[in-house]
Amino acid sequence: MRILVITGAGVSAESGIPTFRGTDGYWRNLDPTKLATPEAFARDPSLVWDWYRERRQRIRKAQPNPAHQAIAKLALHTEGFLLLTQNVDDLHLRAGLPAEKMVQIHGDIFMTRCSRCDFQRYELEHEHEYEKQHENGDLPKCPECSALMRPGVVWFGEQLDLANIGTVENFVTSSDCDLVIVAGTTALFGYVIDWALRARGQAGQLIEVNPEETSLSQFATRSLREPAGAALPRLVNELLGNFSA
Ligand code: OAD
């Protein structure tokens, strides 16, 4: 069996992380064009850092939910498996999904990188240093070149990481998937739709897990209009039962 799973913010919603476009979504409460662009960072880095700091704290306190656990279980029982997540949180990893079977296409919120040179560091390891700096009102500076550090996520108008694109392309082109599962995303980005459709080829199934219809719904061979935390554990048990039959 060869399976591609694509996830978005809806999969972390039941862990208490607001989605982007839901009623409690970040995008509703705060204008993303003011926050998630290189221009916004150049204009007001402090505001942008405050926003990411709040999100990091919320994610650190959150726990993986049954949807994350079900996807990790499927990954561990499937040889040809890739998770393509748009989520920048670490809940898939904390649920036990092997890092080599996952691509975070929009980056990792705990990564901090220099806005000028190649320096980057994983923030969980430098937590206290960073928090202290921030409490003093200082913005993190690069130890190599003194430019401002920035969150290691992909902002609007920025290129996706080439290595990540390569991993997804390799998986999608090396052979068709028997199954593509798309869960908890509005699937607004063309590359997400493109990868989902190319991966399943002519004969593969496309299962969408989302309480709402999306632009991908018309291509789904099966739609589970339920929260991911309820639908995915059931679906994964069904799939693993079929594998062993
Ligand atoms: P959105 O906020 O656009 O969409 C969340 C989706 O999850 C919606 O389709 C909801 O119907 C669905 N949903 C909500 N609760 C759910 C649940 N419990 N179970 C299953 N589905 C549920 O989030 P994304 O599609 O992930 O990009 O957004 C994609 C990208 O847009 C983000 O990665 C971010 C943003 O701009 C960047 O920052 C580059």
mmCIF file of C-alpha atoms and ligand atoms in Angstrom:
data_model
loop_
_atom_site.group_PDB
_atom_site.id
_atom_site.type_symbol
_atom_site.label_atom_id
_atom_site.label_comp_id
_atom_site.label_asym_id
_atom_site.label_seq_id
_atom_site.Cartn_x
_atom_site.Cartn_y
_atom_site.Cartn_z
ATOM 1 C CA MET A 1 0.000 0.000 0.000
ATOM 2 C CA ARG A 2 1.164 3.483 -0.845
ATOM 3 C CA ILE A 3 -0.491 6.348 0.999
ATOM 4 C CA LEU A 4 -0.168 10.137 0.968
ATOM 5 C CA VAL A 5 -1.836 11.990 3.845
ATOM 6 C CA ILE A 6 -2.279 15.768 3.595
ATOM 7 C CA THR A 7 -3.248 17.700 6.724
ATOM 8 C CA GLY A 8 -4.142 21.270 7.606
ATOM 9 C CA ALA A 9 -5.111 23.300 10.637
ATOM 10 C CA GLY A 10 -8.394 21.379 11.163
ATOM 11 C CA VAL A 11 -6.413 18.338 12.365
ATOM 12 C CA SER A 12 -4.957 20.359 15.259
ATOM 13 C CA ALA A 13 -8.262 22.139 16.050
ATOM 14 C CA GLU A 14 -9.295 19.471 18.544
ATOM 15 C CA SER A 15 -5.986 20.022 20.358
ATOM 16 C CA GLY A 16 -7.053 23.615 20.961
ATOM 17 C CA ILE A 17 -5.019 25.261 18.186
ATOM 18 C CA PRO A 18 -7.273 27.692 16.295
ATOM 19 C CA THR A 19 -7.569 27.180 12.541
ATOM 20 C CA PHE A 20 -6.697 30.033 10.180
ATOM 21 C CA ARG A 21 -10.043 30.592 8.551
ATOM 22 C CA GLY A 22 -12.511 29.263 11.155
ATOM 23 C CA THR A 23 -14.617 31.565 13.342
ATOM 24 C CA ASP A 24 -11.942 31.544 16.060
ATOM 25 C CA GLY A 25 -9.190 31.519 13.488
ATOM 26 C CA TYR A 26 -6.119 33.690 13.680
ATOM 27 C CA TRP A 27 -6.873 35.067 10.288
ATOM 28 C CA ARG A 28 -10.191 36.481 11.594
ATOM 29 C CA ASN A 29 -8.867 38.031 14.759
ATOM 30 C CA LEU A 30 -5.694 39.423 13.258
ATOM 31 C CA ASP A 31 -5.081 40.492 9.704
ATOM 32 C CA PRO A 32 -2.522 38.044 8.281
ATOM 33 C CA THR A 33 -1.340 40.572 5.749
ATOM 34 C CA LYS A 34 -0.115 42.579 8.752
ATOM 35 C CA LEU A 35 1.674 39.616 10.272
ATOM 36 C CA ALA A 36 2.690 36.805 7.939
ATOM 37 C CA THR A 37 4.666 38.626 5.265
ATOM 38 C CA PRO A 38 8.305 39.682 4.956
ATOM 39 C CA GLU A 39 7.067 43.287 4.541
ATOM 40 C CA ALA A 40 5.188 43.169 7.862
ATOM 41 C CA PHE A 41 8.304 41.816 9.571
ATOM 42 C CA ALA A 42 10.410 44.614 8.103
ATOM 43 C CA ARG A 43 7.815 47.180 9.251
ATOM 44 C CA ASP A 44 7.035 45.841 12.751
ATOM 45 C CA PRO A 45 9.137 42.825 13.778
ATOM 46 C CA SER A 46 8.030 43.151 17.386
ATOM 47 C CA LEU A 47 4.336 42.704 16.522
ATOM 48 C CA VAL A 48 5.134 39.704 14.331
ATOM 49 C CA TRP A 49 7.303 38.113 17.060
ATOM 50 C CA ASP A 50 4.549 38.675 19.659
ATOM 51 C CA TRP A 51 2.121 36.785 17.446
ATOM 52 C CA TYR A 52 4.478 33.845 16.911
ATOM 53 C CA ARG A 53 5.455 33.771 20.567
ATOM 54 C CA GLU A 54 1.790 33.454 21.568
ATOM 55 C CA ARG A 55 1.291 30.666 19.036
ATOM 56 C CA ARG A 56 4.401 28.815 20.228
ATOM 57 C CA GLN A 57 3.180 28.942 23.825
ATOM 58 C CA ARG A 58 -0.237 27.638 22.871
ATOM 59 C CA ILE A 59 1.276 24.770 20.850
ATOM 60 C CA ARG A 60 3.678 23.832 23.654
ATOM 61 C CA LYS A 61 0.740 23.463 26.041
ATOM 62 C CA ALA A 62 -1.355 21.463 23.530
ATOM 63 C CA GLN A 63 -1.389 17.680 23.227
ATOM 64 C CA PRO A 64 -1.770 15.527 20.088
ATOM 65 C CA ASN A 65 -5.383 14.389 19.596
ATOM 66 C CA PRO A 66 -6.790 11.085 18.244
ATOM 67 C CA ALA A 67 -6.437 12.373 14.657
ATOM 68 C CA HIS A 68 -2.652 12.834 15.057
ATOM 69 C CA GLN A 69 -2.418 9.444 16.762
ATOM 70 C CA ALA A 70 -4.371 7.695 14.013
ATOM 71 C CA ILE A 71 -2.149 9.184 11.281
ATOM 72 C CA ALA A 72 0.992 8.120 13.185
ATOM 73 C CA LYS A 73 -0.404 4.583 13.517
ATOM 74 C CA LEU A 74 -1.111 4.454 9.772
ATOM 75 C CA ALA A 75 2.428 5.701 9.025
ATOM 76 C CA LEU A 76 3.983 3.006 11.201
ATOM 77 C CA HIS A 77 1.986 0.255 9.453
ATOM 78 C CA THR A 78 2.447 1.462 5.857
ATOM 79 C CA GLU A 79 5.668 1.039 3.918
ATOM 80 C CA GLY A 80 5.060 3.688 1.245
ATOM 81 C CA PHE A 81 3.856 6.551 3.384
ATOM 82 C CA LEU A 82 4.269 10.328 3.372
ATOM 83 C CA LEU A 83 2.536 12.960 5.471
ATOM 84 C CA LEU A 84 2.453 16.373 3.830
ATOM 85 C CA THR A 85 1.322 18.799 6.510
ATOM 86 C CA GLN A 86 0.694 22.501 6.200
ATOM 87 C CA ASN A 87 0.797 22.738 9.981
ATOM 88 C CA VAL A 88 3.797 24.383 11.615
ATOM 89 C CA ASP A 89 3.088 22.781 15.012
ATOM 90 C CA ASP A 90 4.876 19.637 16.258
ATOM 91 C CA LEU A 91 1.786 17.602 17.157
ATOM 92 C CA HIS A 92 2.214 14.991 14.402
ATOM 93 C CA LEU A 93 5.768 14.348 15.623
ATOM 94 C CA ARG A 94 4.711 14.222 19.257
ATOM 95 C CA ALA A 95 2.043 11.658 18.305
ATOM 96 C CA GLY A 96 4.884 9.392 17.145
ATOM 97 C CA LEU A 97 5.039 10.023 13.418
ATOM 98 C CA PRO A 98 8.603 9.307 12.200
ATOM 99 C CA ALA A 99 10.216 12.589 11.028
ATOM 100 C CA GLU A 100 11.474 10.934 7.832
ATOM 101 C CA LYS A 101 7.877 10.190 6.794
ATOM 102 C CA MET A 102 6.765 13.811 7.096
ATOM 103 C CA VAL A 103 7.195 17.131 5.280
ATOM 104 C CA GLN A 104 6.179 20.398 6.956
ATOM 105 C CA ILE A 105 5.643 22.324 3.765
ATOM 106 C CA HIS A 106 4.970 25.653 5.537
ATOM 107 C CA GLY A 107 7.883 25.279 7.946
ATOM 108 C CA ASP A 108 8.298 24.644 11.660
ATOM 109 C CA ILE A 109 7.171 27.260 14.182
ATOM 110 C CA PHE A 110 9.914 26.235 16.629
ATOM 111 C CA MET A 111 12.636 26.947 14.110
ATOM 112 C CA THR A 112 14.146 30.438 14.264
ATOM 113 C CA ARG A 113 16.340 31.587 11.432
ATOM 114 C CA CYS A 114 18.350 34.629 10.492
ATOM 115 C CA SER A 115 16.590 37.102 8.202
ATOM 116 C CA ARG A 116 19.902 37.679 6.386
ATOM 117 C CA CYS A 117 22.336 34.741 6.583
ATOM 118 C CA ASP A 118 21.869 30.936 6.768
ATOM 119 C CA PHE A 119 22.065 30.636 10.560
ATOM 120 C CA GLN A 120 19.148 28.827 12.190
ATOM 121 C CA ARG A 121 18.398 27.131 15.470
ATOM 122 C CA TYR A 122 15.687 24.993 16.955
ATOM 123 C CA GLU A 123 13.998 27.171 19.554
ATOM 124 C CA LEU A 124 12.889 24.491 22.025
ATOM 125 C CA GLU A 125 16.569 24.006 22.845
ATOM 126 C CA HIS A 126 17.116 27.734 23.446
ATOM 127 C CA GLU A 127 13.836 28.433 25.167
ATOM 128 C CA HIS A 128 15.054 30.330 28.226
ATOM 129 C CA GLU A 129 17.545 32.436 26.353
ATOM 130 C CA TYR A 130 14.869 33.472 23.913
ATOM 131 C CA GLU A 131 12.141 34.121 26.515
ATOM 132 C CA LYS A 132 14.539 36.259 28.599
ATOM 133 C CA GLN A 133 15.512 38.289 25.572
ATOM 134 C CA HIS A 134 11.894 38.829 24.680
ATOM 135 C CA GLU A 135 10.847 39.820 28.200
ATOM 136 C CA ASN A 136 13.549 42.492 28.124
ATOM 137 C CA GLY A 137 11.904 43.853 24.992
ATOM 138 C CA ASP A 138 14.855 42.775 22.833
ATOM 139 C CA LEU A 139 14.262 41.053 19.536
ATOM 140 C CA PRO A 140 16.403 37.973 18.875
ATOM 141 C CA LYS A 141 19.546 38.767 16.883
ATOM 142 C CA CYS A 142 21.671 36.420 14.821
ATOM 143 C CA PRO A 143 24.845 35.362 16.707
ATOM 144 C CA GLU A 144 26.691 35.168 13.353
ATOM 145 C CA CYS A 145 25.773 38.438 11.621
ATOM 146 C CA SER A 146 23.614 40.415 14.126
ATOM 147 C CA ALA A 147 20.648 40.724 11.759
ATOM 148 C CA LEU A 148 17.182 40.089 13.199
ATOM 149 C CA MET A 149 16.144 36.479 13.655
ATOM 150 C CA ARG A 150 12.730 35.506 12.281
ATOM 151 C CA PRO A 151 10.355 32.569 12.636
ATOM 152 C CA GLY A 152 11.301 29.654 10.369
ATOM 153 C CA VAL A 153 7.925 29.485 8.661
ATOM 154 C CA VAL A 154 6.859 30.231 5.099
ATOM 155 C CA TRP A 155 5.196 33.632 4.765
ATOM 156 C CA PHE A 156 2.801 34.799 2.059
ATOM 157 C CA GLY A 157 4.668 35.490 -1.139
ATOM 158 C CA GLU A 158 7.695 33.371 -0.124
ATOM 159 C CA GLN A 159 9.061 30.311 -1.889
ATOM 160 C CA LEU A 160 8.541 26.862 -0.427
ATOM 161 C CA ASP A 161 11.700 25.083 0.699
ATOM 162 C CA LEU A 162 13.249 23.306 -2.293
ATOM 163 C CA ALA A 163 14.290 20.220 -0.337
ATOM 164 C CA ASN A 164 10.713 19.824 0.915
ATOM 165 C CA ILE A 165 9.331 20.207 -2.608
ATOM 166 C CA GLY A 166 11.845 17.567 -3.753
ATOM 167 C CA THR A 167 10.709 15.066 -1.097
ATOM 168 C CA VAL A 168 7.049 15.474 -2.057
ATOM 169 C CA GLU A 169 7.775 15.373 -5.789
ATOM 170 C CA ASN A 170 9.849 12.189 -5.393
ATOM 171 C CA PHE A 171 7.054 10.518 -3.511
ATOM 172 C CA VAL A 172 4.340 11.655 -5.926
ATOM 173 C CA THR A 173 6.214 10.797 -9.117
ATOM 174 C CA SER A 174 7.866 7.503 -8.144
ATOM 175 C CA SER A 175 4.544 5.630 -8.342
ATOM 176 C CA ASP A 176 0.803 6.252 -7.934
ATOM 177 C CA CYS A 177 -0.736 6.077 -4.474
ATOM 178 C CA ASP A 178 -3.503 3.626 -3.658
ATOM 179 C CA LEU A 179 -4.915 6.210 -1.318
ATOM 180 C CA VAL A 180 -4.694 9.940 -0.626
ATOM 181 C CA ILE A 181 -6.293 11.232 2.590
ATOM 182 C CA VAL A 182 -6.838 14.989 2.846
ATOM 183 C CA ALA A 183 -7.861 16.070 6.351
ATOM 184 C CA GLY A 184 -8.670 19.400 7.964
ATOM 185 C CA THR A 185 -7.653 21.793 5.225
ATOM 186 C CA THR A 186 -9.528 24.271 3.044
ATOM 187 C CA ALA A 187 -7.025 23.232 0.318
ATOM 188 C CA LEU A 188 -6.714 26.763 -1.009
ATOM 189 C CA PHE A 189 -3.181 26.419 -2.294
ATOM 190 C CA GLY A 190 -2.801 25.183 -5.867
ATOM 191 C CA TYR A 191 0.248 23.064 -5.054
ATOM 192 C CA VAL A 192 -1.703 21.157 -2.374
ATOM 193 C CA ILE A 193 -4.530 20.337 -4.785
ATOM 194 C CA ASP A 194 -2.035 19.468 -7.503
ATOM 195 C CA TRP A 195 -0.080 17.051 -5.284
ATOM 196 C CA ALA A 196 -3.280 15.405 -4.004
ATOM 197 C CA LEU A 197 -4.610 14.771 -7.513
ATOM 198 C CA ARG A 198 -1.297 13.734 -9.068
ATOM 199 C CA ALA A 199 -0.506 11.368 -6.191
ATOM 200 C CA ARG A 200 -3.674 9.355 -6.557
ATOM 201 C CA GLY A 201 -3.217 8.989 -10.318
ATOM 202 C CA GLN A 202 -6.045 7.439 -12.355
ATOM 203 C CA ALA A 203 -7.093 4.709 -9.979
ATOM 204 C CA GLY A 204 -6.288 5.736 -6.415
ATOM 205 C CA GLN A 205 -8.875 6.720 -3.836
ATOM 206 C CA LEU A 206 -9.117 10.249 -2.469
ATOM 207 C CA ILE A 207 -10.754 10.467 0.937
ATOM 208 C CA GLU A 208 -11.535 13.878 2.368
ATOM 209 C CA VAL A 209 -12.022 14.314 6.124
ATOM 210 C CA ASN A 210 -13.592 17.692 6.837
ATOM 211 C CA PRO A 211 -16.915 18.796 8.346
ATOM 212 C CA GLU A 212 -17.140 21.379 5.515
ATOM 213 C CA GLU A 213 -16.964 21.140 1.742
ATOM 214 C CA THR A 214 -13.763 22.413 0.115
ATOM 215 C CA SER A 215 -12.425 22.925 -3.381
ATOM 216 C CA LEU A 216 -11.128 19.329 -3.255
ATOM 217 C CA SER A 217 -14.511 17.792 -2.379
ATOM 218 C CA GLN A 218 -15.540 17.435 -6.017
ATOM 219 C CA PHE A 219 -12.549 15.120 -6.604
ATOM 220 C CA ALA A 220 -13.070 12.964 -3.496
ATOM 221 C CA THR A 221 -14.083 9.332 -3.949
ATOM 222 C CA ARG A 222 -15.295 9.373 -0.338
ATOM 223 C CA SER A 223 -16.091 12.256 2.037
ATOM 224 C CA LEU A 224 -16.161 11.981 5.818
ATOM 225 C CA ARG A 225 -17.983 15.106 6.989
ATOM 226 C CA GLU A 226 -16.906 14.826 10.591
ATOM 227 C CA PRO A 227 -14.199 16.167 12.906
ATOM 228 C CA ALA A 228 -10.872 14.465 12.192
ATOM 229 C CA GLY A 229 -10.541 13.243 15.800
ATOM 230 C CA ALA A 230 -13.623 11.075 15.339
ATOM 231 C CA ALA A 231 -13.275 10.087 11.670
ATOM 232 C CA LEU A 232 -9.555 9.294 11.363
ATOM 233 C CA PRO A 233 -9.199 6.653 14.124
ATOM 234 C CA ARG A 234 -12.162 4.782 12.608
ATOM 235 C CA LEU A 235 -10.843 5.137 9.067
ATOM 236 C CA VAL A 236 -7.341 3.995 10.031
ATOM 237 C CA ASN A 237 -8.682 0.925 11.855
ATOM 238 C CA GLU A 238 -10.772 0.103 8.797
ATOM 239 C CA LEU A 239 -7.741 0.483 6.496
ATOM 240 C CA LEU A 240 -5.403 -1.555 8.702
ATOM 241 C CA GLY A 241 -8.055 -4.252 9.013
ATOM 242 C CA ASN A 242 -8.262 -4.407 5.229
ATOM 243 C CA PHE A 243 -4.473 -4.600 4.874
ATOM 244 C CA SER A 244 -4.225 -7.655 7.060
ATOM 245 C CA ALA A 245 -7.246 -9.438 5.555
HETATM 246 P P1 OAD B 1 -7.793 26.692 7.318
HETATM 247 O O1 OAD B 1 -8.041 27.445 8.587
HETATM 248 O O2 OAD B 1 -7.866 27.426 6.029
HETATM 249 O O3 OAD B 1 -8.828 25.483 7.210
HETATM 250 C C1 OAD B 1 -9.124 24.627 8.273
HETATM 251 C C2 OAD B 1 -10.022 23.534 7.708
HETATM 252 O O4 OAD B 1 -10.225 22.585 8.721
HETATM 253 C C3 OAD B 1 -11.412 24.022 7.259
HETATM 254 O O5 OAD B 1 -11.706 23.468 5.988
HETATM 255 C C4 OAD B 1 -12.346 23.455 8.337
HETATM 256 O O6 OAD B 1 -13.627 23.091 7.796
HETATM 257 C C5 OAD B 1 -11.594 22.222 8.761
HETATM 258 N N1 OAD B 1 -11.833 21.797 10.147
HETATM 259 C C6 OAD B 1 -12.114 22.538 11.234
HETATM 260 N N2 OAD B 1 -12.201 21.771 12.321
HETATM 261 C C7 OAD B 1 -11.964 20.498 11.916
HETATM 262 C C8 OAD B 1 -11.893 19.232 12.572
HETATM 263 N N3 OAD B 1 -12.071 19.120 13.889
HETATM 264 N N4 OAD B 1 -11.603 18.147 11.832
HETATM 265 C C9 OAD B 1 -11.385 18.238 10.496
HETATM 266 N N5 OAD B 1 -11.447 19.403 9.820
HETATM 267 C C10 OAD B 1 -11.724 20.509 10.524
HETATM 268 O O7 OAD B 1 -6.394 25.954 7.480
HETATM 269 P P2 OAD B 1 -5.448 25.325 6.367
HETATM 270 O O8 OAD B 1 -6.242 24.764 5.258
HETATM 271 O O9 OAD B 1 -4.500 24.443 7.058
HETATM 272 O O10 OAD B 1 -0.293 28.907 5.465
HETATM 273 O O11 OAD B 1 -4.708 26.596 5.859
HETATM 274 C C11 OAD B 1 -3.685 26.418 4.931
HETATM 275 C C12 OAD B 1 -2.645 27.467 5.095
HETATM 276 O O12 OAD B 1 -3.264 28.751 5.086
HETATM 277 C C13 OAD B 1 -1.896 27.447 6.408
HETATM 278 O O13 OAD B 1 -0.863 26.490 6.427
HETATM 279 C C14 OAD B 1 -1.342 28.826 6.449
HETATM 280 C C15 OAD B 1 -2.538 29.627 5.976
HETATM 281 O O14 OAD B 1 -2.249 30.722 5.204
HETATM 282 C C16 OAD B 1 0.780 29.672 5.694
HETATM 283 O O15 OAD B 1 0.960 30.223 6.759
HETATM 284 C C17 OAD B 1 1.711 29.776 4.540
#
